[in-house]
Amino acid sequence: MANAARSPQASLPSVDRVLNLPGVASLIAAHGRTPVTNSVRAVLAELRANLAAAESGPLPDLSDDAIAARVARTLEARAQPSLRPVFNLTGTVLHTNLGRAMLPIEATQAIAQVAKGASNLEFDIETGRRGDRDSHLEALFCELTGAAAATVVNNNAAAVLLVLNSLALRKEVPVSRGELIEIGGAFRMPDIMSRAGSKLVEVGTTNRTHPRDYENAVGPRTALIMKVHTSNYVVEGFTADVAEKQLAEIAHGHELPFVVDLGAGSLIDLETYGLPHEPTVAETLANGADLVTFSGDKLLGGPQAGIIAGRADLIARIKRNPMKRALRCDKMTIAALEVVLRLYGDPDRLAQRLPVIGLLSRPQEEIEQAARRIAPLLEARFAGVASVEVAPCQSQIGSGSLPVERLESAAVTIAPRTGKRGTGRALKRIAAAFRGLPIPVIGRIHDDRFILDLRCLTDEEDFCSQLSELSLDGDGPQ
Ligand SMILES: *Cc1c(COP(=O)(O)O)cnc(C)c1O
């Protein structure tokens, strides 16, 4: 090919000319002039770079149709929201990176209602006076937990921060060394303590803490005694910790509040639904806790929120702290939380109505049947490249709840038919192909297999209908 043909400036059309191509002009009506112009500029810049790079190789297609098609693709990719739905087939039901609890449909409707118009968020309709946003939730929490009062903030980390800052500013808080937890990257109990302005007093040892350790730690500067639920690990073997009841007695003997950070904070006995026991908020309050903090989007099954429930005088002090304003949650959270709490009023139907309980208690046979329906579809996609099987697997609850308990589940597993050496790469390619689907599918790699745990697959139809688009580039299946 002649050198002149390779001059990018000479061969590329102008922005205006591309905007007037029939295939592009029609996009303007649908998307607006600015987004289309931006996409045209991006496509021309990309083509210019391709031309410059293609010193001797094939040149990009510069026909009107090809350019228009590129603009349409670029526009579509740019219109894709950043935050979007995925299929969580990781086997971790409450997956923090994948948004934790799925909300019941009624809660999403309540969110839409308050989001699109005005509401009585902080307005007392009866008196016409200013109201309190906690009023929509407080009575429900009190009824479900036996607490005298409750307040709600942005998440449980905020709840812990606010309790400490309100009750233990420049004062000491004894915590067992066995409970100095880190949850996810940034939530470390010692860091939260110091940011709250409280002085952590470490008590006992990593594996054993005794009542006398707390007794020895309490002094004139002690503000409260705190117990932290060790959500994401267990200390096993030669261990001892002080039970809530006994710790409450010690705290009350010194006229100090006893605070428990419960983490997941179940509102009901999970054993009713065939699940392992997790301490409930009501039990912890009955054991003598003056305040309990817990998350809204873990076992409770609601939106992201942090709840502080317990003694009315302490909740009143917490609500007077100006930091409450900085940590409060918004109307959409309150709307969703109210709906979820009302579902707890009818425990017999909770498993049908609250997704978290429904998913956690989903029978293994039912999950396995789904796997048997889906496996043949995947077998067809991976014919000759990987072997597809239905296999039992174990789900976990996640978000630090019941870290060692596993739920019997079923999976479709995909094992690449490569030599041992290529397996890692092939698995990564399979995982990437599933992530590349219109609704990305997130699984996990374990034991040289790509595993899709189907416990949380609630929309099988949508899942199956997009499988035809599954593609692995290079030597994989089409
Ligand atoms: C999860 C957890 C937290 C943090 O709660 P978020 O709602 O994620 O902020 C704090 N403490 C414990 C014990 C937890 O399990």
PDB file of N, CA and C and ligand atoms in Angstrom, residues 100 155-158 160 181 183 187 189 228-231 261-264 294-298 304-306 399-400, ligand 1:
ATOM      1  N   ARG A 100     -24.135  -7.086  49.907  1.00  0.00           N
ATOM      2  CA  ARG A 100     -24.805  -7.729  51.055  1.00  0.00           C
ATOM      3  C   ARG A 100     -26.268  -8.076  50.792  1.00  0.00           C
ATOM      4  N   ASN A 155     -24.198   2.968  59.184  1.00  0.00           N
ATOM      5  CA  ASN A 155     -23.815   1.548  59.210  1.00  0.00           C
ATOM      6  C   ASN A 155     -23.338   1.211  60.623  1.00  0.00           C
ATOM      7  N   ASN A 156     -22.983  -0.043  60.828  1.00  0.00           N
ATOM      8  CA  ASN A 156     -22.613  -0.438  62.185  1.00  0.00           C
ATOM      9  C   ASN A 156     -21.279   0.164  62.622  1.00  0.00           C
ATOM     10  N   ALA A 157     -20.370   0.383  61.685  1.00  0.00           N
ATOM     11  CA  ALA A 157     -19.111   1.044  62.042  1.00  0.00           C
ATOM     12  C   ALA A 157     -19.420   2.434  62.607  1.00  0.00           C
ATOM     13  N   ALA A 158     -20.358   3.126  61.985  1.00  0.00           N
ATOM     14  CA  ALA A 158     -20.771   4.448  62.477  1.00  0.00           C
ATOM     15  C   ALA A 158     -21.445   4.325  63.841  1.00  0.00           C
ATOM     16  N   VAL A 160     -20.825   2.100  66.202  1.00  0.00           N
ATOM     17  CA  VAL A 160     -19.781   1.894  67.216  1.00  0.00           C
ATOM     18  C   VAL A 160     -19.052   3.207  67.490  1.00  0.00           C
ATOM     19  N   ILE A 181     -11.028  -6.954  66.828  1.00  0.00           N
ATOM     20  CA  ILE A 181     -11.257  -7.474  65.493  1.00  0.00           C
ATOM     21  C   ILE A 181     -10.892  -6.504  64.385  1.00  0.00           C
ATOM     22  N   ILE A 183     -12.497  -6.067  60.557  1.00  0.00           N
ATOM     23  CA  ILE A 183     -13.518  -6.547  59.630  1.00  0.00           C
ATOM     24  C   ILE A 183     -13.319  -5.842  58.315  1.00  0.00           C
ATOM     25  N   PHE A 187     -12.088  -1.514  58.996  1.00  0.00           N
ATOM     26  CA  PHE A 187     -12.711  -1.488  60.316  1.00  0.00           C
ATOM     27  C   PHE A 187     -11.888  -2.307  61.293  1.00  0.00           C
ATOM     28  N   MET A 189     -11.051  -2.450  65.349  1.00  0.00           N
ATOM     29  CA  MET A 189     -11.561  -1.917  66.598  1.00  0.00           C
ATOM     30  C   MET A 189     -10.605  -0.902  67.252  1.00  0.00           C
ATOM     31  N   VAL A 228     -17.132  -7.300  71.994  1.00  0.00           N
ATOM     32  CA  VAL A 228     -17.266  -7.297  70.542  1.00  0.00           C
ATOM     33  C   VAL A 228     -17.479  -8.726  70.068  1.00  0.00           C
ATOM     34  N   HIS A 229     -18.540  -8.921  69.310  1.00  0.00           N
ATOM     35  CA  HIS A 229     -18.822 -10.253  68.768  1.00  0.00           C
ATOM     36  C   HIS A 229     -17.740 -10.576  67.751  1.00  0.00           C
ATOM     37  N   THR A 230     -17.021 -11.666  67.937  1.00  0.00           N
ATOM     38  CA  THR A 230     -15.932 -12.019  67.013  1.00  0.00           C
ATOM     39  C   THR A 230     -16.560 -12.636  65.768  1.00  0.00           C
ATOM     40  N   SER A 231     -16.931 -11.733  64.861  1.00  0.00           N
ATOM     41  CA  SER A 231     -17.775 -12.137  63.738  1.00  0.00           C
ATOM     42  C   SER A 231     -17.096 -13.048  62.738  1.00  0.00           C
ATOM     43  N   ASP A 261     -21.040  -4.840  70.784  1.00  0.00           N
ATOM     44  CA  ASP A 261     -21.085  -4.707  69.321  1.00  0.00           C
ATOM     45  C   ASP A 261     -21.355  -6.099  68.766  1.00  0.00           C
ATOM     46  N   LEU A 262     -22.589  -6.301  68.342  1.00  0.00           N
ATOM     47  CA  LEU A 262     -23.029  -7.637  67.954  1.00  0.00           C
ATOM     48  C   LEU A 262     -22.732  -7.948  66.484  1.00  0.00           C
ATOM     49  N   GLY A 263     -22.453  -6.940  65.697  1.00  0.00           N
ATOM     50  CA  GLY A 263     -22.149  -7.183  64.273  1.00  0.00           C
ATOM     51  C   GLY A 263     -23.395  -7.507  63.474  1.00  0.00           C
ATOM     52  N   ALA A 264     -23.626  -8.812  63.264  1.00  0.00           N
ATOM     53  CA  ALA A 264     -24.746  -9.215  62.408  1.00  0.00           C
ATOM     54  C   ALA A 264     -26.093  -8.877  63.044  1.00  0.00           C
ATOM     55  N   PHE A 294     -25.602  -3.069  65.874  1.00  0.00           N
ATOM     56  CA  PHE A 294     -25.635  -4.109  64.836  1.00  0.00           C
ATOM     57  C   PHE A 294     -25.952  -3.505  63.477  1.00  0.00           C
ATOM     58  N   SER A 295     -25.694  -4.307  62.436  1.00  0.00           N
ATOM     59  CA  SER A 295     -25.865  -3.851  61.046  1.00  0.00           C
ATOM     60  C   SER A 295     -27.287  -4.078  60.554  1.00  0.00           C
ATOM     61  N   GLY A 296     -27.711  -3.236  59.616  1.00  0.00           N
ATOM     62  CA  GLY A 296     -29.020  -3.413  58.986  1.00  0.00           C
ATOM     63  C   GLY A 296     -28.986  -4.380  57.813  1.00  0.00           C
ATOM     64  N   ASP A 297     -27.800  -4.561  57.198  1.00  0.00           N
ATOM     65  CA  ASP A 297     -27.756  -5.329  55.946  1.00  0.00           C
ATOM     66  C   ASP A 297     -27.031  -6.660  56.073  1.00  0.00           C
ATOM     67  N   LYS A 298     -26.851  -7.113  57.307  1.00  0.00           N
ATOM     68  CA  LYS A 298     -26.326  -8.479  57.464  1.00  0.00           C
ATOM     69  C   LYS A 298     -27.527  -9.401  57.694  1.00  0.00           C
ATOM     70  N   GLN A 304     -28.263  -1.035  54.059  1.00  0.00           N
ATOM     71  CA  GLN A 304     -27.103  -0.670  54.883  1.00  0.00           C
ATOM     72  C   GLN A 304     -27.537   0.320  55.956  1.00  0.00           C
ATOM     73  N   ALA A 305     -27.270  -0.020  57.205  1.00  0.00           N
ATOM     74  CA  ALA A 305     -27.615   0.858  58.319  1.00  0.00           C
ATOM     75  C   ALA A 305     -26.924   0.325  59.558  1.00  0.00           C
ATOM     76  N   GLY A 306     -26.818   1.155  60.560  1.00  0.00           N
ATOM     77  CA  GLY A 306     -26.292   0.713  61.852  1.00  0.00           C
ATOM     78  C   GLY A 306     -27.306   1.067  62.914  1.00  0.00           C
ATOM     79  N   SER A 399     -20.259 -11.846  55.543  1.00  0.00           N
ATOM     80  CA  SER A 399     -20.273 -10.630  56.358  1.00  0.00           C
ATOM     81  C   SER A 399     -19.934 -10.913  57.811  1.00  0.00           C
ATOM     82  N   GLY A 400     -19.084 -11.890  58.005  1.00  0.00           N
ATOM     83  CA  GLY A 400     -18.641 -12.155  59.354  1.00  0.00           C
ATOM     84  C   GLY A 400     -19.660 -12.868  60.217  1.00  0.00           C
TER      85      GLY A 400
HETATM   86  C1  LIG B   1     -19.782  -6.144  60.328  1.00  0.00           C
HETATM   87  C2  LIG B   1     -19.360  -5.672  61.663  1.00  0.00           C
HETATM   88  C3  LIG B   1     -19.094  -4.317  61.888  1.00  0.00           C
HETATM   89  C4  LIG B   1     -19.197  -3.298  60.792  1.00  0.00           C
HETATM   90  O1  LIG B   1     -20.536  -3.164  60.394  1.00  0.00           O
HETATM   91  P1  LIG B   1     -20.918  -2.349  59.043  1.00  0.00           P
HETATM   92  O2  LIG B   1     -22.411  -2.331  59.049  1.00  0.00           O
HETATM   93  O3  LIG B   1     -20.315  -3.096  57.926  1.00  0.00           O
HETATM   94  O4  LIG B   1     -20.339  -0.988  59.189  1.00  0.00           O
HETATM   95  C5  LIG B   1     -18.700  -3.946  63.155  1.00  0.00           C
HETATM   96  N1  LIG B   1     -18.588  -4.846  64.157  1.00  0.00           N
HETATM   97  C6  LIG B   1     -18.842  -6.156  63.971  1.00  0.00           C
HETATM   98  C7  LIG B   1     -18.677  -7.102  65.120  1.00  0.00           C
HETATM   99  C8  LIG B   1     -19.236  -6.621  62.714  1.00  0.00           C
HETATM  100  O5  LIG B   1     -19.468  -7.917  62.515  1.00  0.00           O
END
